[in-house]
PDB file of C-alpha atoms and ligand atoms in Angstrom:
ATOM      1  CA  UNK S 151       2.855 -23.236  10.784  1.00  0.00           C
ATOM      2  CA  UNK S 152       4.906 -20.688  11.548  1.00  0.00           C
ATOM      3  CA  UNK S 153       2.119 -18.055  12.260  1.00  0.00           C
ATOM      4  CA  UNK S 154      -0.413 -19.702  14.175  1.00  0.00           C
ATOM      5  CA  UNK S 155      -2.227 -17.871  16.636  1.00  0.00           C
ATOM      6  CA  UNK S 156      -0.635 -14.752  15.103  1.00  0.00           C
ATOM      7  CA  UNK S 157      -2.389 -11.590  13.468  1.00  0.00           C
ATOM      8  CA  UNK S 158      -0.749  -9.651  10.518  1.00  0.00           C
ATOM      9  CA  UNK S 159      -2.300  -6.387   8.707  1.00  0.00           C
ATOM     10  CA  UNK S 160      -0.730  -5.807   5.311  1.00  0.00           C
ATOM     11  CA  UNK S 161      -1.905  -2.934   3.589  1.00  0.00           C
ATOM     12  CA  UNK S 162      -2.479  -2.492  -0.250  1.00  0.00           C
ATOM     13  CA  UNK S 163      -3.992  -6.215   0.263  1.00  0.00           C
ATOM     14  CA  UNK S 164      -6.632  -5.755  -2.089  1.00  0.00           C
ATOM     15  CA  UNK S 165      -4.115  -7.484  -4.583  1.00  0.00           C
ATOM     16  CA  UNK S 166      -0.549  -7.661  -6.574  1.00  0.00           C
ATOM     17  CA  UNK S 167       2.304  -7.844  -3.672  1.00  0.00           C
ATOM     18  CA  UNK S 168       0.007  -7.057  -0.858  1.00  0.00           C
ATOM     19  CA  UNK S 169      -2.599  -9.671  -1.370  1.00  0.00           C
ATOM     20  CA  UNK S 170      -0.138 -12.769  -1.976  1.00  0.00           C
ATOM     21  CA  UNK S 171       1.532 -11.396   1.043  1.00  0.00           C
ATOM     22  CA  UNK S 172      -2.058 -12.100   3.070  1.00  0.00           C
ATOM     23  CA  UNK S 173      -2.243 -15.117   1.030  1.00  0.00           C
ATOM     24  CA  UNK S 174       1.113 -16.290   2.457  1.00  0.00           C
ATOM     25  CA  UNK S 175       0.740 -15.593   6.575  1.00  0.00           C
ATOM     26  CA  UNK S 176      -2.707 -16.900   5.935  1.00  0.00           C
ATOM     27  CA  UNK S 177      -0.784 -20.239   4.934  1.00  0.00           C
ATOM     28  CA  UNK S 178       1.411 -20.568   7.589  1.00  0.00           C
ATOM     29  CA  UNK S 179      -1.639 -19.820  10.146  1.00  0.00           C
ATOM     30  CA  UNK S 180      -1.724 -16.106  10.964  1.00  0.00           C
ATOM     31  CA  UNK S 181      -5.377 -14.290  10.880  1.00  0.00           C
ATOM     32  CA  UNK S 182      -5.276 -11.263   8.316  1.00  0.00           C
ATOM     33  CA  UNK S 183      -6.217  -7.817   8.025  1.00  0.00           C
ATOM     34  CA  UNK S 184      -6.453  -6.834   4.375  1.00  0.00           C
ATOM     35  CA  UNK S 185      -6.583  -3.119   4.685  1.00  0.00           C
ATOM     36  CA  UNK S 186      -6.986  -1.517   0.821  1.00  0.00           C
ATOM     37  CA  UNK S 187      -9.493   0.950  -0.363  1.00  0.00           C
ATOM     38  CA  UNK S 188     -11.385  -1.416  -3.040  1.00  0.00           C
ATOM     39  CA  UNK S 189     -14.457  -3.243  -1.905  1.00  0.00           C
ATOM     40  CA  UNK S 190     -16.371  -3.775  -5.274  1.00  0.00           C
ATOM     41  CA  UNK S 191     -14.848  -5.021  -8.653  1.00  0.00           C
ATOM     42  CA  UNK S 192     -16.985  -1.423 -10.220  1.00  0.00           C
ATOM     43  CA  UNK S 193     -14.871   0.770  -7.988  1.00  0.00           C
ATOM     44  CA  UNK S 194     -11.574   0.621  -9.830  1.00  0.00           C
ATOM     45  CA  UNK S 195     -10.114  -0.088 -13.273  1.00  0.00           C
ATOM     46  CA  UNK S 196      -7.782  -2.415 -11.480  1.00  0.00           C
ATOM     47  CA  UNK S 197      -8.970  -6.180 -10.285  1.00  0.00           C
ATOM     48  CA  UNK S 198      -8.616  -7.629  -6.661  1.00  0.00           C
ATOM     49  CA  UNK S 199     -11.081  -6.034  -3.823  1.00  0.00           C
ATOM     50  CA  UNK S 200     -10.447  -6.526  -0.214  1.00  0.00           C
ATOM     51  CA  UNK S 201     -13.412  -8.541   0.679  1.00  0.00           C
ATOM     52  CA  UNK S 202     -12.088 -11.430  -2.097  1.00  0.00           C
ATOM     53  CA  UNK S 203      -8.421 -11.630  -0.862  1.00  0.00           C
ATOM     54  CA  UNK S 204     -10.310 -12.378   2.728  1.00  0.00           C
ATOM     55  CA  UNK S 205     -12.724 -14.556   1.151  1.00  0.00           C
ATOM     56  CA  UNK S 206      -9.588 -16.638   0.166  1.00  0.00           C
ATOM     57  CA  UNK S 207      -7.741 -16.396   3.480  1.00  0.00           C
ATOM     58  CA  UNK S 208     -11.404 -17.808   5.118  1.00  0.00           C
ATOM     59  CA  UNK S 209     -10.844 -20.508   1.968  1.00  0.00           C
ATOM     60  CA  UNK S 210      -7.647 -21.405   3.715  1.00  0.00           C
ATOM     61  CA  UNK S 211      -9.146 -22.047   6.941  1.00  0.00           C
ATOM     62  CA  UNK S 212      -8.049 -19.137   8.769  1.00  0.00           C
ATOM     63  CA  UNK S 213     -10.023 -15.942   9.927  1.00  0.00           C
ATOM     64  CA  UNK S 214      -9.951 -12.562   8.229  1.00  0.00           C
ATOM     65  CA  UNK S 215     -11.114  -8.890   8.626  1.00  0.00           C
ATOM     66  CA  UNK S 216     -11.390  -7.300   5.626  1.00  0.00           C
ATOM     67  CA  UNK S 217     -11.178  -3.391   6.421  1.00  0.00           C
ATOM     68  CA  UNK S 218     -12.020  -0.259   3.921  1.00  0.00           C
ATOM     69  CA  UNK S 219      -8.652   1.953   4.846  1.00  0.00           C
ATOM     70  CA  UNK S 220      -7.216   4.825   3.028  1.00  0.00           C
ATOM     71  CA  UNK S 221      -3.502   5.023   4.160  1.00  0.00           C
ATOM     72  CA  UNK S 222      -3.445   8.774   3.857  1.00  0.00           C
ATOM     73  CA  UNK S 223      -5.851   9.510   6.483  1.00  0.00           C
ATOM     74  CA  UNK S 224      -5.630   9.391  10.222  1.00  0.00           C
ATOM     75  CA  UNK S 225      -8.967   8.299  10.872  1.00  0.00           C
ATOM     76  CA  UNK S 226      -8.984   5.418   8.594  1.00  0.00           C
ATOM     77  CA  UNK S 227      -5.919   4.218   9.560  1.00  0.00           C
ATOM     78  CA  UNK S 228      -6.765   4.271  13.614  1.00  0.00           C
ATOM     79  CA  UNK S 229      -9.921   2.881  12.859  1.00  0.00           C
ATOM     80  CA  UNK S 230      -8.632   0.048  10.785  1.00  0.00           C
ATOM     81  CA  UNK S 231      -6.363  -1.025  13.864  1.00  0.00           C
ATOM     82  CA  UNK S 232      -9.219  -0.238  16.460  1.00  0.00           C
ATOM     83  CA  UNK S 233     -11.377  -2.986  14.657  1.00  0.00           C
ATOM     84  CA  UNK S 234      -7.981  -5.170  14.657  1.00  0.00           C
ATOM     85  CA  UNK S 235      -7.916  -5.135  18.532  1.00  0.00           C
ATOM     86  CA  UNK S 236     -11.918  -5.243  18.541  1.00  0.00           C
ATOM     87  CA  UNK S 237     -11.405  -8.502  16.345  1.00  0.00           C
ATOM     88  CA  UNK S 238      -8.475 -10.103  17.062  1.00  0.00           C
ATOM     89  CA  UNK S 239      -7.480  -8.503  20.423  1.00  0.00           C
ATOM     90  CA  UNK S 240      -3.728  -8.362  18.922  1.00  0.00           C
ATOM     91  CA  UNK S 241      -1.185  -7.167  15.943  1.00  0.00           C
ATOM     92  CA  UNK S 242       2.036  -9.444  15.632  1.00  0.00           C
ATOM     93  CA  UNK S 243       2.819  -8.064  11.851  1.00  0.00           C
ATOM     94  CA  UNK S 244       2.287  -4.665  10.218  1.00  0.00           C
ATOM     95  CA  UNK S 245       3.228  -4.935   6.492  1.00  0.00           C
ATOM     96  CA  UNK S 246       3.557  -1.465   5.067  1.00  0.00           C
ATOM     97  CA  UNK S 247       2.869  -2.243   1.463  1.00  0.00           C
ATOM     98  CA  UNK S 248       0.372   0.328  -0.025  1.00  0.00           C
ATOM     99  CA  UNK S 249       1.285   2.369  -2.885  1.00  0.00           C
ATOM    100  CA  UNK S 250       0.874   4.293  -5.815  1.00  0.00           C
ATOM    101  CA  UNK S 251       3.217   5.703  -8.426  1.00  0.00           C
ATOM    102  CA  UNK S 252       3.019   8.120 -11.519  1.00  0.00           C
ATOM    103  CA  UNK S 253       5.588   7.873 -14.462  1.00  0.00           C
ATOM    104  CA  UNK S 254       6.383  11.684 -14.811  1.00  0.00           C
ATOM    105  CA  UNK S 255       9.241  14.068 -14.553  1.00  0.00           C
ATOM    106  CA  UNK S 256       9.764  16.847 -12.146  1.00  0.00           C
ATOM    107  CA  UNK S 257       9.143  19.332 -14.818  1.00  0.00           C
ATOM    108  CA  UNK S 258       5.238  18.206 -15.659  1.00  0.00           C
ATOM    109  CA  UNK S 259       4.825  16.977 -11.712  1.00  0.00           C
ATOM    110  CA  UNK S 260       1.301  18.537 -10.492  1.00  0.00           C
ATOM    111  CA  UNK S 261       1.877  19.200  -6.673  1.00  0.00           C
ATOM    112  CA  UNK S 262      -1.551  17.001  -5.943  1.00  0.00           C
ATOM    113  CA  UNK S 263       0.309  13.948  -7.659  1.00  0.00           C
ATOM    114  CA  UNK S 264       3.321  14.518  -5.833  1.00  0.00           C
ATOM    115  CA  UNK S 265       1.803  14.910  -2.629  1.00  0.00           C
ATOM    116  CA  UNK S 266      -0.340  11.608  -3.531  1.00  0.00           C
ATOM    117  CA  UNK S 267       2.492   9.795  -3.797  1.00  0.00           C
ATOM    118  CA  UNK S 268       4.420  10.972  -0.976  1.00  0.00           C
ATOM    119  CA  UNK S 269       1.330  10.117   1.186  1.00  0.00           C
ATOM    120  CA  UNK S 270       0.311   6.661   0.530  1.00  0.00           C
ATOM    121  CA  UNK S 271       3.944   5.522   0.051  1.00  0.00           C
ATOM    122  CA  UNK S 272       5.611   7.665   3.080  1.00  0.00           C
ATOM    123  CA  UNK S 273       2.800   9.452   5.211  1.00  0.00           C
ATOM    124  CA  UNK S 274       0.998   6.131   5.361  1.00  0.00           C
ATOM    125  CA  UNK S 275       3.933   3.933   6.419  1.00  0.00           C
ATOM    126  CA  UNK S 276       4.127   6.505   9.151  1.00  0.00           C
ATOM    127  CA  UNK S 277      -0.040   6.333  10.059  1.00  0.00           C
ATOM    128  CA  UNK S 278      -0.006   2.697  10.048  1.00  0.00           C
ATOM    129  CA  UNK S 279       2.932   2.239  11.960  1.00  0.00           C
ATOM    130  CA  UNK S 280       2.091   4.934  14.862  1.00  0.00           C
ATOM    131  CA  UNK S 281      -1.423   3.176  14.751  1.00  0.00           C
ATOM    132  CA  UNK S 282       0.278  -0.303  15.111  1.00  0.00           C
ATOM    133  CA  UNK S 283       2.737   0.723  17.424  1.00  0.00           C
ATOM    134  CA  UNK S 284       0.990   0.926  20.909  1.00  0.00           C
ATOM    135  CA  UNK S 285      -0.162  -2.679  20.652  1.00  0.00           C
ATOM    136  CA  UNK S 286       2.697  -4.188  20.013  1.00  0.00           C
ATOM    137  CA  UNK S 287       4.574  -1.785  22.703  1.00  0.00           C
ATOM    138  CA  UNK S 288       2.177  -3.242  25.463  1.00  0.00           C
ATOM    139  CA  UNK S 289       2.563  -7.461  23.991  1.00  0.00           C
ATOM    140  CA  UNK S 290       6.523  -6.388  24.155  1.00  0.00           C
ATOM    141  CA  UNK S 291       6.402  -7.949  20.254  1.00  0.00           C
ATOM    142  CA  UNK S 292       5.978  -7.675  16.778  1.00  0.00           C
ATOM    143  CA  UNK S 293       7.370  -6.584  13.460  1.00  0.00           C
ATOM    144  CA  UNK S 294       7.221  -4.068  11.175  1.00  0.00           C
ATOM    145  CA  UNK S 295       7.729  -4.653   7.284  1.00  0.00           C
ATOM    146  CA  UNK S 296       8.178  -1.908   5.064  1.00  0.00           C
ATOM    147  CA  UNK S 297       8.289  -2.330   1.497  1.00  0.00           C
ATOM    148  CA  UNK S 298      10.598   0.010  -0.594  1.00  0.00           C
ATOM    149  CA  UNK S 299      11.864  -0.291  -4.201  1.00  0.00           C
ATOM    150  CA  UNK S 300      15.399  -0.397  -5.982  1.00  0.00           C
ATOM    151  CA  UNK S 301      13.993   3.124  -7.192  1.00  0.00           C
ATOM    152  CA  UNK S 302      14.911   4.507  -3.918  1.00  0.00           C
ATOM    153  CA  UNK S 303      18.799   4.017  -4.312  1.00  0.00           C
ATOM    154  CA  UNK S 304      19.397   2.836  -8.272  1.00  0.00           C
ATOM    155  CA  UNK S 305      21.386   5.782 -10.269  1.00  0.00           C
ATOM    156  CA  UNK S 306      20.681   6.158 -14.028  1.00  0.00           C
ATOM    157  CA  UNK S 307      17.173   7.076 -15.816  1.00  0.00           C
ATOM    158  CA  UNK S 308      14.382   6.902 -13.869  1.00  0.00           C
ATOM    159  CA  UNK S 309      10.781   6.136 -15.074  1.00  0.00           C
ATOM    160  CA  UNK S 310       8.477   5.658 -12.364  1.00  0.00           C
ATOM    161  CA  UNK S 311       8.731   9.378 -11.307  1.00  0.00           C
ATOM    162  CA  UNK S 312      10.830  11.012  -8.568  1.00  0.00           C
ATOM    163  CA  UNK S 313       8.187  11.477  -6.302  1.00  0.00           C
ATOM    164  CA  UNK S 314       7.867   7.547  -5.639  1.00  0.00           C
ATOM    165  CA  UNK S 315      11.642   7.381  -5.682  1.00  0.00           C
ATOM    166  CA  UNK S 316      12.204   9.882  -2.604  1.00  0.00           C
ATOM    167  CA  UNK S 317       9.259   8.557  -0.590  1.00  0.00           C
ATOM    168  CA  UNK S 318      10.994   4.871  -0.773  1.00  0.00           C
ATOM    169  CA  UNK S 319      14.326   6.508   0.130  1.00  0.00           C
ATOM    170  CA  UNK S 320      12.806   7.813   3.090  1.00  0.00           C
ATOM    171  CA  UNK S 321      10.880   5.276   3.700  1.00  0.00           C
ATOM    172  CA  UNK S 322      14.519   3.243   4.397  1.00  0.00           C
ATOM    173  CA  UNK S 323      15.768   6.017   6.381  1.00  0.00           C
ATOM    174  CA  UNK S 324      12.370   5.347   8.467  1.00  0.00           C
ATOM    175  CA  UNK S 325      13.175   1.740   9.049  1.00  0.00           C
ATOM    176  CA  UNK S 326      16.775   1.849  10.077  1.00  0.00           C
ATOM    177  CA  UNK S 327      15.589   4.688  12.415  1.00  0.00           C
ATOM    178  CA  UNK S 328      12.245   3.905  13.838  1.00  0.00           C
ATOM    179  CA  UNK S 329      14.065   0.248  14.263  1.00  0.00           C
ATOM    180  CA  UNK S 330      16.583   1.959  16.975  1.00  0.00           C
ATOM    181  CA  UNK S 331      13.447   3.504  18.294  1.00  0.00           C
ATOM    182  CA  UNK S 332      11.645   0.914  19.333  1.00  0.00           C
ATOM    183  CA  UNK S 333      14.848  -1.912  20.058  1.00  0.00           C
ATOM    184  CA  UNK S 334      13.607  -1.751  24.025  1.00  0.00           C
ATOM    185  CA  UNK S 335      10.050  -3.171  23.479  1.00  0.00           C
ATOM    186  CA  UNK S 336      11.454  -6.165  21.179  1.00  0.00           C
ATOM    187  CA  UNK S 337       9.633  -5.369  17.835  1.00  0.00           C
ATOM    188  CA  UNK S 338      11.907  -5.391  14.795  1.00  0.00           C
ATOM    189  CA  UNK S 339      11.350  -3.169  11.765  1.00  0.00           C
ATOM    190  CA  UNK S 340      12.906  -3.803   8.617  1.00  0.00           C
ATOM    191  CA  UNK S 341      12.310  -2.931   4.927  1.00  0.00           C
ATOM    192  CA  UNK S 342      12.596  -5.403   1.836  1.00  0.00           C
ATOM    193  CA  UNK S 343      12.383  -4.554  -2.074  1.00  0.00           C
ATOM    194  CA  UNK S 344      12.149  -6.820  -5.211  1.00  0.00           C
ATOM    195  CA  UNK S 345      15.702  -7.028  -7.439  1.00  0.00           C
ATOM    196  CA  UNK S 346      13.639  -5.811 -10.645  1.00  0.00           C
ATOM    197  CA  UNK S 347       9.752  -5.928 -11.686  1.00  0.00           C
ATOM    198  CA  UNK S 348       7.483  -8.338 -10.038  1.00  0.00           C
ATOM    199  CA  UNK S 349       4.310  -9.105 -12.088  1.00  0.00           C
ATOM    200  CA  UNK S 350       1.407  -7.775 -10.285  1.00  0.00           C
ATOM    201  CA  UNK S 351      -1.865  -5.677 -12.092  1.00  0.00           C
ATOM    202  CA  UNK S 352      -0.463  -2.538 -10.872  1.00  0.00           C
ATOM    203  CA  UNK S 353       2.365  -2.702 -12.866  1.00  0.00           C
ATOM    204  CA  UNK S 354       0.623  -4.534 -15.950  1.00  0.00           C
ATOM    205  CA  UNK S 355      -1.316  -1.772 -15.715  1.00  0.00           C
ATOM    206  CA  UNK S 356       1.776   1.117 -16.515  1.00  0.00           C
ATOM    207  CA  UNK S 357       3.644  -1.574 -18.943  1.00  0.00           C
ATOM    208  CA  UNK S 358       0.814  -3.150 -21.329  1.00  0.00           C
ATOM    209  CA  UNK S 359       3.341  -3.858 -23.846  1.00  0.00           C
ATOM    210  CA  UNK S 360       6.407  -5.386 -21.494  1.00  0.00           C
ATOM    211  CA  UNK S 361       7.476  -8.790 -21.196  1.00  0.00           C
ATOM    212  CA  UNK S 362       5.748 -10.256 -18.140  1.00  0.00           C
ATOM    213  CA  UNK S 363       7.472 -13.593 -18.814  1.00  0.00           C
ATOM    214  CA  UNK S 364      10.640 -11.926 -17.304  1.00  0.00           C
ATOM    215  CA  UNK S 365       9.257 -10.490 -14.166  1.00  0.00           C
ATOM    216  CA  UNK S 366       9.302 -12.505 -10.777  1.00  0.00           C
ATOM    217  CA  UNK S 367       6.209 -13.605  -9.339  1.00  0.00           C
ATOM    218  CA  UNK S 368       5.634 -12.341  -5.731  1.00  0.00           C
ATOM    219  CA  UNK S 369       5.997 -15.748  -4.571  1.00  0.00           C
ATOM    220  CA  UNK S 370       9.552 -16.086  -5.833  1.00  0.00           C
ATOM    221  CA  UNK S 371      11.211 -14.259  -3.701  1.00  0.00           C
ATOM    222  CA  UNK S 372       9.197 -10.774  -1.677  1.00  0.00           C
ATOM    223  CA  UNK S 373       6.515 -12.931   0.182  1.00  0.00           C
ATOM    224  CA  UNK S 374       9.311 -15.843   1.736  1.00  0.00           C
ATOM    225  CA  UNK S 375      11.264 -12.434   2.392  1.00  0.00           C
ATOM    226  CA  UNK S 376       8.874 -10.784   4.063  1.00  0.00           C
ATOM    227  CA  UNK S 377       7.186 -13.670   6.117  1.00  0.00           C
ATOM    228  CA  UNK S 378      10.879 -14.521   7.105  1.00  0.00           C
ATOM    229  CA  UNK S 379      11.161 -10.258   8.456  1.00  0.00           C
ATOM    230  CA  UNK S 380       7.320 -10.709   9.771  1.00  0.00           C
ATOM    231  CA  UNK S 381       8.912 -13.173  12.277  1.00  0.00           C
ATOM    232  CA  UNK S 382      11.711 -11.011  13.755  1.00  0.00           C
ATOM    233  CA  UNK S 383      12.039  -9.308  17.145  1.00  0.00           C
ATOM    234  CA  UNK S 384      14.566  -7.195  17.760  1.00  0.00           C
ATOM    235  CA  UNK S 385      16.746  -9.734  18.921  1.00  0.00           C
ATOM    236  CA  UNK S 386      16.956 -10.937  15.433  1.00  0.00           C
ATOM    237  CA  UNK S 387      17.077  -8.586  12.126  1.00  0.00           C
ATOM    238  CA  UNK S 388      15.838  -5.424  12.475  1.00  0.00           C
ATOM    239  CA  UNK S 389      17.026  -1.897  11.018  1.00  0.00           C
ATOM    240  CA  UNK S 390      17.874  -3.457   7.922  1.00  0.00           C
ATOM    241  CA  UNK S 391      17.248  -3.062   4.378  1.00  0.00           C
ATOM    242  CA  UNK S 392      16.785  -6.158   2.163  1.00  0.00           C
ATOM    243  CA  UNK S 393      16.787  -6.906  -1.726  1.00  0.00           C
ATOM    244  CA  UNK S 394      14.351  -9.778  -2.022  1.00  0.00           C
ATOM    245  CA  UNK S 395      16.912 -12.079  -3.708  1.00  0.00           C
ATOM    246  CA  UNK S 396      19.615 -11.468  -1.805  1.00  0.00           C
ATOM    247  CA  UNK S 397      17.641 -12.204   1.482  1.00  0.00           C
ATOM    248  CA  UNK S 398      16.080 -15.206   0.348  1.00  0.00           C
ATOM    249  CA  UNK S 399      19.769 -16.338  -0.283  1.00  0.00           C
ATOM    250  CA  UNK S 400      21.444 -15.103   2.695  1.00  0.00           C
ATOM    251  CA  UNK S 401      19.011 -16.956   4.789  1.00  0.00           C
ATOM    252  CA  UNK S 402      18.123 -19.965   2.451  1.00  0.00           C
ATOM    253  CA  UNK S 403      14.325 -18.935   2.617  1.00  0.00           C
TER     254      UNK S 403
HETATM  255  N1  LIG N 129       5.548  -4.745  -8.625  1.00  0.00           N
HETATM  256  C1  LIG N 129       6.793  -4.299  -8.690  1.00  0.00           C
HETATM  257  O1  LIG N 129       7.522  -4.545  -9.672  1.00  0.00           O
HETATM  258  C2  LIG N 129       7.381  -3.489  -7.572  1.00  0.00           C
HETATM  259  C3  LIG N 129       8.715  -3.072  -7.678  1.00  0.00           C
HETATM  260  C4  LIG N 129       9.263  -2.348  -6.623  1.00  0.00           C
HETATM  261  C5  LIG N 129       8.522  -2.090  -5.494  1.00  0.00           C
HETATM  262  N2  LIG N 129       7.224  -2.504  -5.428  1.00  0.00           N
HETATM  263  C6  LIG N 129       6.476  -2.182  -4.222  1.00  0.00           C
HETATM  264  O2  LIG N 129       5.744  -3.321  -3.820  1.00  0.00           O
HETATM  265  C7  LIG N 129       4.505  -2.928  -3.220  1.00  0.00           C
HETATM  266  C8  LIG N 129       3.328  -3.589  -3.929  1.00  0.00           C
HETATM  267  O3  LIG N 129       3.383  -3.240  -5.299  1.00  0.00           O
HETATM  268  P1  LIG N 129       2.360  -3.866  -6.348  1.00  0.00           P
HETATM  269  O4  LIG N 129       3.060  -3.914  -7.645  1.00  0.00           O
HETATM  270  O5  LIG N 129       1.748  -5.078  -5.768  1.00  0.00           O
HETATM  271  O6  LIG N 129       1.261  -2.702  -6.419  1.00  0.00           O
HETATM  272  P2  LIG N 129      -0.249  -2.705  -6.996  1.00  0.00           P
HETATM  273  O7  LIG N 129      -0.536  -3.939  -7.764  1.00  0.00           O
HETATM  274  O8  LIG N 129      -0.405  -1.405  -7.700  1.00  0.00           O
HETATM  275  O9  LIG N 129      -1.104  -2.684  -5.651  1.00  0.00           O
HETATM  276  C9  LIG N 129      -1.002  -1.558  -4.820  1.00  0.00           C
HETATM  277  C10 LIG N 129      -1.874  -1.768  -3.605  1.00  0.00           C
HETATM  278  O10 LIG N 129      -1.830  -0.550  -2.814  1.00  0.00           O
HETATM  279  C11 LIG N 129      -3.161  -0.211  -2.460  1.00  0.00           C
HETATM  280  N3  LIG N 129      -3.316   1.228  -2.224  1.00  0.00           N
HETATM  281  C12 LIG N 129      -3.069   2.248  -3.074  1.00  0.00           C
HETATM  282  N4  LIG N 129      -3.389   3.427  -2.506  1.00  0.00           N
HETATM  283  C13 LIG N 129      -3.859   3.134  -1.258  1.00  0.00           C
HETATM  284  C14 LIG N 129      -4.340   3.921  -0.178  1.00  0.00           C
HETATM  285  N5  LIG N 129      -4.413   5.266  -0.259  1.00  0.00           N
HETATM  286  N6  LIG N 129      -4.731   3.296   0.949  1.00  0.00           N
HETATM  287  C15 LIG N 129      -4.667   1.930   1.053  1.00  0.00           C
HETATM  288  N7  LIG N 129      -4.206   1.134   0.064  1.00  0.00           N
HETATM  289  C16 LIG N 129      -3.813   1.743  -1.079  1.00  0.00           C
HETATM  290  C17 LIG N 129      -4.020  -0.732  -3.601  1.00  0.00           C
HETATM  291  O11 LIG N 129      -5.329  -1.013  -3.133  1.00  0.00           O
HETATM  292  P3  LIG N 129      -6.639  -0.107  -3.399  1.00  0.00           P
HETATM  293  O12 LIG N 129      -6.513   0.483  -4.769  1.00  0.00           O
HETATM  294  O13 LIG N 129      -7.731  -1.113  -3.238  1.00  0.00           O
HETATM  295  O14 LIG N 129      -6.608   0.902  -2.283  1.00  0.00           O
HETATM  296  C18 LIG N 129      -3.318  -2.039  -3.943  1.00  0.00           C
HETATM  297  O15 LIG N 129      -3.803  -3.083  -3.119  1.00  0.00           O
HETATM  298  C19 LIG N 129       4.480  -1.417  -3.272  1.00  0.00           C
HETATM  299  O16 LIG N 129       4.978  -0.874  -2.055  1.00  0.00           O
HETATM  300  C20 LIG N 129       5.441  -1.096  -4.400  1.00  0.00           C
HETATM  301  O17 LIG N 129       5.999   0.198  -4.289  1.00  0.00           O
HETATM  302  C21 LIG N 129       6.644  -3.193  -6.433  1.00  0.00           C
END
């Protein structure tokens, strides 16, 4: 077990990427924090609440703190990591994976949906890691996992609205810079994106009538990549940016 005795936060947990993610530290022994905003089934259109992806992690023997966080906002995000410490007394992984996106162009782009966007994708990768940060400054360890998209760098048409596609573009830039940042203290921060469309019910949700046969599963390929990047120090990978695919053949994962 790679993780034992280890604690990981991913954020966005509540399902899709982000609760398979849990799922998988869970597996190889870490505790969990599933930080999302859902707690009941009646609060969303989309399935998966945080208190039943850590009702599965307890299933799998290991402990986890289910946590009410909204990304976007200082307070939640400091208190989700306060009750971390409270509960676990440590933070080994941060996973960065909380997002929304909205399939619209520039032109017909309200200024509340961009700034949505831009928040939970960009400003919270920011809030959680300065939250994370001090903790894993004073262990001297730990790793930070951002998750971007191949809409942050792929040329040609672009459906999933430019507004997601500049916050994962910066949210690269972030890694390979907050990674140089925080080299001295031995925590590694790197970022990791799926080749194409993973099936999860956040994307169902925007492409009812696509072929889900085709898609990956997030155990293909992003949750062995990111467990492998959850495992680096700095003296390992860190400032990079991965495709899943391509990591998961570079390092036989
Ligand atoms: N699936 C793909 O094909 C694909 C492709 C490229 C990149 N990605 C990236 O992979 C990651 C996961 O994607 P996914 O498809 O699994 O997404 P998803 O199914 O839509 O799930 C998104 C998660 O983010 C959470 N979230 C949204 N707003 C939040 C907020 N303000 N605070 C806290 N949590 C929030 C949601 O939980 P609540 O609603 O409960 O808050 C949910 O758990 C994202 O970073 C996405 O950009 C996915």
């Amino acid at each position: 077990m790679k993780f034992a005795g280890k604690v990981a936060i991913v954020t966005g947990a509540s399902r899709g990427i982000g609760k398979a993610t849990a799922l998988g530290f869970a597996r190889e022994g870490a505790d969990v924090v599933v930080a999302a905003r859902t707690e009941s089934p009646e609060q969303y259109s989309l399935s998966g609440t945080i208190h039943q992806t850590a009702d599965e992690i307890r299933a799998l023997g290991r402990r986890a703190l289910a946590v009410r966080t909204d990304v976007t906002k200082e307070d939640s995000v400091e208190e989700m990591v306060r009750l971390t410490l409270e509960q676990f007394g440590r933070i080994d992984v941060l996973v960065n994976n909380a997002a929304v996106a909205f399939y619209s162009k520039v032109a017909e782009t309200p200024a509340k949906r961009w700034d949505l966007v831009t928040n939970v994708n960009l400003r919270g990768t920011f809030l959680c890691s300065r939250a994370a940060l001090p903790a894993m400054m004073k262990q001297e360890s730990g790793s930070i996992v951002n998750i971007s998209s191949y809409a942050a760098d792929r040329n040609g048409p672009i459906y999933i609205g430019l507004a997601y596609c500049v916050a994962k573009a910066a949210i690269e830039r972030f890694t390979n810079a907050l990674a140089d940042e925080v080299l001295d203290h031995s925590i590694a921060v790197n970022a990791i994106k799926p080749r194409g469309e993973v099936d999860t019910e956040g994307m169902r949700y925007w492409n009812p009538d696509a072929d889900f046969s085709r898609w990956d599963k997030a155990e293909d390929f992003m949750v062995r990549g990111i467990l492998f990047l959850g495992s680096q120090t700095a003296a390992g990978v860190t400032g990079q940016v991965f495709v899943d695919e391509d990591l998961c053949r570079i390092y036989r994962l």
